[in-house]
Coordinates of C-alpha atoms in Angstrom, one line a residue:
M1 CA -25.0 -20.0 34.3
K2 CA -27.4 -22.4 36.1
R3 CA -25.5 -25.8 35.3
K4 CA -23.9 -28.0 37.6
L5 CA -20.2 -27.9 36.8
A6 CA -19.3 -30.7 38.7
A7 CA -17.6 -32.6 35.9
A8 CA -16.2 -35.9 36.4
I9 CA -19.7 -37.8 35.6
S10 CA -19.0 -41.2 34.9
I11 CA -18.2 -42.5 31.5
A12 CA -16.7 -45.8 32.4
G13 CA -17.6 -48.3 29.8
M14 CA -18.8 -45.8 27.3
M15 CA -15.6 -45.3 25.7
V16 CA -14.5 -48.6 24.4
S17 CA -16.4 -48.4 21.1
V18 CA -14.5 -45.2 20.0
A19 CA -10.9 -46.5 20.0
A20 CA -12.4 -49.6 17.8
C21 CA -14.5 -47.7 15.7
G22 CA -12.8 -43.9 15.7
G23 CA -9.8 -42.5 14.1
N24 CA -6.1 -44.2 13.6
G25 CA -4.5 -40.9 15.0
K26 CA -3.9 -39.9 11.4
D27 CA -5.4 -36.5 9.9
S28 CA -8.5 -37.4 8.6
S29 CA -9.3 -34.1 7.3
K30 CA -11.1 -33.8 3.7
D31 CA -10.6 -30.2 3.6
A32 CA -7.4 -28.6 1.9
G33 CA -7.1 -25.4 3.8
P34 CA -8.6 -21.8 2.9
D35 CA -8.8 -22.6 -0.8
S36 CA -11.3 -25.1 -0.2
W37 CA -13.4 -23.9 2.7
K38 CA -15.9 -21.9 0.7
G39 CA -19.1 -23.5 0.7
Q40 CA -18.3 -26.0 3.3
T41 CA -20.4 -26.2 6.6
L42 CA -18.9 -26.8 10.0
T43 CA -21.0 -28.2 12.7
V44 CA -20.3 -27.5 16.4
W45 CA -22.2 -29.0 19.4
T46 CA -22.4 -26.9 22.7
M47 CA -24.4 -27.7 25.6
D48 CA -27.6 -25.9 26.6
G49 CA -26.4 -22.6 28.4
S50 CA -22.9 -22.7 27.3
A51 CA -23.0 -20.5 24.2
P52 CA -25.1 -17.4 24.7
P53 CA -27.2 -16.0 21.6
Q54 CA -25.0 -13.1 21.1
W55 CA -21.8 -14.8 21.5
S56 CA -22.9 -17.5 18.8
K57 CA -24.1 -14.8 16.7
D58 CA -20.8 -12.8 16.6
V59 CA -18.6 -15.8 16.4
Q60 CA -20.8 -16.9 13.4
A61 CA -20.3 -13.8 11.7
A62 CA -16.5 -13.6 12.1
F63 CA -16.1 -17.1 10.9
E64 CA -18.2 -16.8 7.8
K65 CA -16.8 -13.5 6.7
K66 CA -13.0 -15.0 7.4
T67 CA -13.5 -18.6 5.8
G68 CA -16.4 -18.3 3.4
A69 CA -17.9 -21.5 4.8
K70 CA -21.2 -21.8 7.0
L71 CA -21.3 -22.4 10.8
K72 CA -24.0 -24.5 12.4
F73 CA -24.2 -24.5 15.8
E74 CA -26.3 -27.6 17.5
I75 CA -27.3 -27.4 21.2
Q76 CA -27.0 -30.5 23.2
K77 CA -28.7 -31.4 26.5
W78 CA -26.7 -32.6 29.5
D79 CA -28.7 -35.6 30.1
G80 CA -27.1 -38.6 28.4
I81 CA -24.5 -36.4 26.8
Q82 CA -21.5 -38.7 27.5
Q83 CA -23.2 -41.7 25.4
K84 CA -24.0 -39.4 22.7
I85 CA -20.5 -38.0 22.1
T86 CA -19.1 -41.6 22.5
T87 CA -21.4 -42.5 19.7
A88 CA -20.6 -39.4 17.6
L89 CA -16.8 -39.7 18.0
S90 CA -16.9 -43.3 16.9
E91 CA -19.0 -42.2 13.6
D92 CA -17.5 -41.5 9.9
N93 CA -19.1 -38.2 9.9
P94 CA -19.4 -36.6 13.5
P95 CA -19.9 -33.0 14.5
D96 CA -16.8 -31.2 13.9
V97 CA -16.3 -29.4 17.2
L98 CA -17.5 -30.5 20.2
E99 CA -18.0 -29.0 24.0
V100 CA -16.7 -31.7 26.2
G101 CA -16.4 -31.4 30.2
N102 CA -13.0 -30.6 31.3
T103 CA -12.3 -33.9 33.3
Q104 CA -14.0 -35.9 30.7
T105 CA -11.5 -34.9 28.2
P106 CA -8.7 -37.4 29.2
A107 CA -11.2 -40.5 28.6
Y108 CA -12.1 -39.3 25.2
A109 CA -8.7 -38.6 23.9
A110 CA -7.1 -41.9 25.4
T111 CA -9.5 -43.6 22.7
G112 CA -8.4 -41.9 20.0
G113 CA -11.4 -39.9 19.3
L114 CA -10.2 -36.5 19.6
A115 CA -7.7 -34.5 17.0
D116 CA -4.1 -33.2 18.0
L117 CA -4.8 -29.5 18.7
S118 CA -1.2 -28.5 19.3
D119 CA -1.0 -26.0 16.2
V120 CA -4.2 -24.3 17.9
K121 CA -2.2 -23.8 20.9
T122 CA 0.7 -22.2 19.3
A123 CA -1.7 -19.9 17.6
V124 CA -3.8 -18.9 20.4
G125 CA -2.9 -20.6 23.6
A126 CA 0.6 -19.3 24.6
D127 CA -1.1 -17.3 27.7
W128 CA -3.6 -19.9 28.5
T129 CA -3.8 -20.2 32.4
P130 CA -1.8 -23.4 33.0
S131 CA -4.6 -24.6 35.9
V132 CA -7.4 -24.3 33.1
S133 CA -5.4 -26.1 30.5
Q134 CA -4.1 -28.7 32.0
S135 CA -7.1 -31.1 31.3
S136 CA -7.0 -30.4 27.7
V137 CA -3.5 -32.1 27.7
Y138 CA -3.4 -36.2 27.4
D139 CA -0.1 -38.1 27.1
G140 CA 1.6 -34.9 26.7
K141 CA -0.4 -33.8 23.4
Q142 CA -3.1 -30.8 23.2
Y143 CA -6.2 -32.7 22.5
A144 CA -8.6 -30.1 23.3
A145 CA -8.7 -26.2 24.1
P146 CA -9.9 -24.9 27.2
W147 CA -12.8 -22.9 26.9
Y148 CA -14.8 -21.6 30.2
F149 CA -14.5 -22.3 33.9
A150 CA -16.2 -21.9 37.2
N151 CA -15.2 -22.4 40.8
R152 CA -16.9 -22.2 44.4
V153 CA -16.8 -19.2 46.4
V154 CA -18.2 -18.0 50.0
I155 CA -21.8 -16.9 49.5
Y156 CA -22.6 -15.0 52.6
N157 CA -25.5 -13.0 54.1
K158 CA -24.4 -9.2 54.7
A159 CA -27.1 -8.9 57.3
I160 CA -26.0 -11.6 59.7
W161 CA -22.4 -10.7 59.3
A162 CA -23.1 -6.9 60.0
K163 CA -25.0 -7.9 63.1
A164 CA -22.1 -10.0 64.2
G165 CA -19.8 -6.8 64.1
I166 CA -17.8 -8.0 61.0
T167 CA -17.2 -5.0 59.1
S168 CA -15.0 -6.6 56.0
T169 CA -14.6 -10.1 54.3
P170 CA -11.9 -12.3 55.6
K171 CA -8.3 -12.4 53.7
T172 CA -7.2 -15.9 55.3
R173 CA -8.6 -19.1 56.7
D174 CA -8.1 -17.9 60.1
E175 CA -9.6 -14.7 59.9
F176 CA -12.8 -16.7 58.2
L177 CA -12.9 -19.1 61.2
K178 CA -12.6 -16.1 63.4
D179 CA -15.4 -14.3 61.8
L180 CA -17.4 -17.7 62.1
D181 CA -16.8 -17.8 65.6
A182 CA -18.3 -14.2 66.0
I183 CA -21.3 -15.1 64.4
G184 CA -22.0 -18.0 66.4
K185 CA -21.4 -15.9 69.5
K186 CA -23.4 -12.7 68.7
T187 CA -26.3 -14.0 66.4
D188 CA -28.6 -16.7 66.4
A189 CA -27.6 -17.8 62.9
E190 CA -25.9 -21.1 62.0
P191 CA -22.4 -19.8 61.1
L192 CA -21.8 -21.9 58.0
Y193 CA -24.0 -24.3 56.4
L194 CA -21.7 -27.3 55.5
P195 CA -23.1 -30.9 54.8
G196 CA -20.6 -33.5 55.5
Q197 CA -20.1 -34.7 51.8
N198 CA -19.5 -31.5 50.1
W199 CA -16.9 -33.5 48.0
Y200 CA -15.8 -30.7 45.6
F201 CA -15.0 -28.5 48.3
L202 CA -12.9 -30.9 49.9
D203 CA -11.2 -31.8 46.4
G204 CA -10.3 -28.1 46.5
L205 CA -8.7 -28.5 50.0
I206 CA -6.5 -31.2 48.8
I207 CA -5.6 -29.0 45.8
G208 CA -4.6 -26.3 48.2
Q209 CA -2.5 -28.7 50.2
G210 CA -0.6 -29.8 47.3
G211 CA -2.1 -33.4 47.6
D212 CA -3.4 -35.7 45.0
L213 CA -6.0 -38.5 45.1
V214 CA -4.1 -41.1 43.2
K215 CA -0.6 -42.2 42.8
K216 CA 1.3 -44.6 40.0
Q217 CA 1.9 -48.1 41.3
G218 CA 3.7 -49.7 38.6
S219 CA 1.4 -49.2 35.6
K220 CA -1.3 -48.7 37.3
Y221 CA -3.1 -45.9 39.4
V222 CA -4.0 -46.7 43.1
S223 CA -5.9 -44.6 45.9
N224 CA -3.7 -41.9 47.4
L225 CA -6.4 -41.2 50.1
A226 CA -4.0 -42.1 53.0
D227 CA -1.6 -39.3 52.0
P228 CA -1.1 -37.1 55.2
K229 CA -1.8 -34.3 52.6
V230 CA -5.5 -35.3 51.9
A231 CA -5.7 -36.1 55.6
A232 CA -4.8 -32.3 56.5
A233 CA -7.2 -31.2 53.7
M234 CA -9.8 -33.0 55.6
E235 CA -8.9 -31.4 58.9
I236 CA -9.4 -28.3 57.6
Y237 CA -12.9 -29.4 56.1
K238 CA -13.8 -30.8 59.8
K239 CA -12.8 -27.2 61.4
Y240 CA -15.5 -25.6 58.9
A241 CA -18.0 -28.4 59.7
S242 CA -17.9 -27.6 63.3
Y243 CA -19.7 -24.3 62.5
S244 CA -22.5 -26.0 60.7
K245 CA -25.6 -27.8 62.0
A246 CA -26.0 -29.9 58.2
P247 CA -26.2 -33.3 58.3
K248 CA -22.6 -35.1 57.9
D249 CA -23.9 -38.1 55.8
K250 CA -25.6 -35.9 53.0
D251 CA -24.0 -33.8 50.2
E252 CA -24.8 -30.1 49.2
A253 CA -27.9 -31.1 47.0
T254 CA -29.4 -33.4 49.7
P255 CA -31.1 -30.7 50.4
Q256 CA -30.0 -28.1 48.2
Q257 CA -27.7 -25.7 50.2
A258 CA -29.1 -22.7 48.9
T259 CA -32.5 -23.5 49.7
I260 CA -31.3 -23.7 53.1
F261 CA -29.4 -20.2 53.1
A262 CA -32.7 -18.5 51.5
K263 CA -34.3 -19.0 54.9
G264 CA -32.1 -16.0 56.3
K265 CA -30.7 -18.2 59.2
T266 CA -27.5 -19.0 57.9
G267 CA -24.1 -17.0 57.8
A268 CA -22.7 -18.4 54.7
F269 CA -22.1 -21.5 52.6
I270 CA -19.5 -22.4 49.8
G271 CA -20.8 -22.9 46.5
M272 CA -21.0 -21.9 43.0
G273 CA -22.0 -18.5 41.9
W274 CA -25.2 -20.0 40.3
E275 CA -26.5 -21.1 43.5
A276 CA -27.4 -17.6 44.6
A277 CA -30.0 -17.6 41.9
T278 CA -31.4 -20.6 43.4
A279 CA -31.5 -19.0 46.8
I280 CA -33.5 -15.7 45.3
Q281 CA -36.1 -18.1 43.6
T282 CA -36.4 -19.8 46.8
D283 CA -37.1 -16.5 48.7
K284 CA -36.5 -13.2 46.7
A285 CA -36.2 -11.3 50.0
I286 CA -32.7 -12.8 50.6
E287 CA -31.3 -10.9 47.0
K288 CA -30.5 -7.8 48.7
Q289 CA -28.6 -9.7 51.6
I290 CA -26.3 -11.7 49.4
G291 CA -22.4 -11.0 49.2
Y292 CA -19.6 -13.1 47.9
F293 CA -15.9 -13.6 48.6
T294 CA -13.2 -15.7 47.5
I295 CA -12.5 -18.7 49.8
P296 CA -9.6 -17.6 51.9
G297 CA -6.2 -19.8 52.0
A298 CA -3.6 -19.7 54.6
T299 CA -2.1 -16.7 54.0
A300 CA -3.7 -13.6 52.2
D301 CA -1.3 -13.9 49.1
K302 CA -2.8 -17.2 47.9
P303 CA -6.4 -18.0 47.8
E304 CA -7.6 -21.5 48.8
G305 CA -7.2 -24.4 46.5
V306 CA -10.8 -25.1 44.6
F307 CA -11.9 -27.4 42.0
L308 CA -12.3 -25.9 38.6
G309 CA -15.1 -27.3 36.9
G310 CA -15.5 -26.5 33.2
S311 CA -15.8 -27.2 29.4
N312 CA -13.1 -27.6 26.9
L313 CA -13.8 -27.4 22.8
A314 CA -12.3 -30.4 21.0
V315 CA -12.1 -31.5 17.2
A316 CA -13.4 -34.7 16.6
Q317 CA -10.5 -37.2 14.9
N318 CA -13.2 -38.4 12.1
S319 CA -13.9 -34.9 11.3
K320 CA -14.0 -34.2 7.5
H321 CA -13.2 -30.5 8.1
Q322 CA -10.2 -30.4 10.7
S323 CA -8.3 -27.3 9.2
L324 CA -11.7 -25.5 9.2
A325 CA -12.7 -26.7 12.8
K326 CA -9.4 -25.3 14.0
E327 CA -9.9 -22.1 12.1
F328 CA -13.1 -21.8 14.2
L329 CA -11.1 -22.5 17.4
K330 CA -8.7 -19.8 16.9
I331 CA -11.6 -17.4 16.2
A332 CA -13.9 -18.5 18.9
L333 CA -10.7 -18.6 21.6
S334 CA -9.4 -15.4 20.3
D335 CA -9.3 -12.7 23.1
P336 CA -12.3 -10.7 21.9
Y337 CA -14.7 -13.7 21.8
E338 CA -13.4 -15.3 24.8
G339 CA -13.6 -12.0 26.7
E340 CA -17.4 -11.6 25.4
L341 CA -18.5 -15.2 26.6
A342 CA -16.8 -14.4 30.1
K343 CA -18.6 -11.2 30.1
L344 CA -22.1 -12.7 29.1
N345 CA -22.1 -15.7 31.1
G346 CA -19.9 -14.7 34.0
V347 CA -17.5 -17.5 33.7
I348 CA -13.7 -17.8 34.3
P349 CA -12.0 -17.4 30.8
N350 CA -8.9 -19.4 29.7
K351 CA -6.3 -16.6 30.5
T352 CA -5.8 -14.4 33.3
A353 CA -5.5 -11.3 31.3
L354 CA -9.4 -11.5 30.2
Q355 CA -10.7 -11.6 33.8
S356 CA -11.3 -7.9 33.7
N357 CA -14.6 -8.8 31.7
L358 CA -16.3 -10.1 34.9
K359 CA -16.1 -6.7 36.4
G360 CA -19.5 -6.2 37.9
N361 CA -20.4 -9.9 38.5
G362 CA -19.9 -10.4 42.2
A363 CA -19.8 -14.0 42.3
A364 CA -17.4 -14.2 39.2
E365 CA -15.2 -11.5 40.5
A366 CA -14.8 -13.5 44.0
A367 CA -14.2 -16.8 42.0
A368 CA -11.4 -15.3 39.5
P369 CA -8.6 -14.9 41.9
A370 CA -8.6 -18.6 42.8
A371 CA -8.8 -19.9 39.4
A372 CA -4.8 -19.8 39.1
A373 CA -4.4 -22.1 41.9
G374 CA -7.3 -24.4 41.3
G375 CA -7.2 -28.0 39.7
T376 CA -9.4 -30.9 39.1
T377 CA -10.0 -34.4 40.1
P378 CA -7.3 -36.6 38.8
L379 CA -6.7 -36.3 35.2
I380 CA -6.7 -40.1 34.2
P381 CA -9.5 -41.9 32.3
E382 CA -9.8 -44.6 35.1
W383 CA -10.9 -41.8 37.5
A384 CA -14.6 -41.4 36.6
A385 CA -15.6 -44.7 37.9
V386 CA -14.3 -43.8 41.2
E387 CA -17.1 -41.0 41.7
N388 CA -20.0 -43.5 40.9
T389 CA -22.6 -43.7 43.6
P390 CA -21.8 -44.6 46.1
N391 CA -18.8 -42.4 46.2
P392 CA -16.3 -43.9 48.7
I393 CA -14.7 -40.4 49.2
K394 CA -17.9 -39.3 50.4
S395 CA -18.0 -42.4 52.8
Y396 CA -14.6 -41.2 54.1
M397 CA -15.6 -37.9 54.7
T398 CA -18.6 -38.7 56.9
A399 CA -16.5 -41.5 58.7
V400 CA -14.0 -38.4 59.5
L401 CA -16.4 -36.1 60.7
N402 CA -17.9 -38.6 63.1
G403 CA -14.7 -38.9 64.6
K404 CA -12.8 -41.8 63.0
D405 CA -9.1 -41.3 62.2
P406 CA -8.3 -39.9 58.5
A407 CA -5.8 -42.9 58.1
A408 CA -8.0 -45.9 59.4
A409 CA -11.2 -44.1 57.5
A410 CA -9.0 -44.0 54.3
K411 CA -8.1 -47.6 54.9
D412 CA -11.7 -48.5 54.8
V413 CA -12.5 -47.2 51.3
E414 CA -9.3 -47.6 49.6
G415 CA -9.9 -51.2 48.5
E416 CA -13.0 -50.1 46.9
I417 CA -11.4 -47.1 45.2
D418 CA -8.6 -49.5 43.9
K419 CA -11.0 -51.7 42.3
R420 CA -12.9 -48.9 40.6
L421 CA -9.5 -47.5 39.3
A422 CA -8.8 -50.9 37.8
Q423 CA -12.0 -50.9 35.6
Q424 CA -10.6 -49.3 32.9
N425 CA -6.9 -50.5 32.1

């Protein structure tokens, strides 16, 4: 799954037209249910790389057999998709079902562009993992359904770890730090490649500390970056960064951290599973040395918090086939097909019971244990603008890594964060 699941791409300013032109909150369905489904055509937008051909074929066959309707998948490109979805949701004849980024879902729901899917949750979502389902809920209603997810793991060089005398992967944060110490002392490798602005890793650490990046102040949201829990997460990040020579003012894509790892002089890095493929493409010799493990937490019984990037499936409020669209979701999200998607794409499924489908996929098996304790960036429409370039939280991270007190570093950027949070009131 070679795609960036760093959701929360900016959609500020794009969503205004949906509320004005979209649905009014009432059921706009023109189909009356199973008796009228035969002969209808349901249009489903999925993103490039999300739906494997075999999965699409199997779901289509099951759907058409059960409903008598036709199913048409339309593959979308990631570039420009926010604007394309925004426009589609404002039209009278939108695609019926759409794949939407999990952290983008609240913004689309807030404008009235998505249908309420509470009945779908009742039918097939009773055991959805809460951490992956939370992004589908807005203002107490289920406006989407969780589809698939991914999170960061530790990708390590087995040869370097063996040279350092390490015989097993760490189960706690302290054990991980001890292993990095050993690599630094017993090998000539950089123990960990961690640039100063790997922002989504920091978000996971904040989740692990029980912190949040925003707080409610009256009727609006404001920055919570000065929270001691955020500072504690940043201090953990700083400990890890002390084992790295990576620049403090760059992120994991500048340069691509997998290309650094591919040189064979790095003990480990923290990244998405697909980044291992990038390393292999850079130098195939690294392939046999790659291993994976779950980012360890403070205790062995609970992994570190992680940012869960992924996609939900939603039904357009203006769809003329809402009951048929919901029937599609009940089929696509059922255990056989959700499990098949997990197996084929190596992604985290929407319920823990289906993680057995990941067996044999090292990166996915390492990612799965952390999913239940994972989370996202703040699930509010206002958040999108905060991550626009230049991201003030990245500036905060660099300042702390360069020695500034976390509280002072937070104070320097909170005005900008509050300004951005006020852009979509």
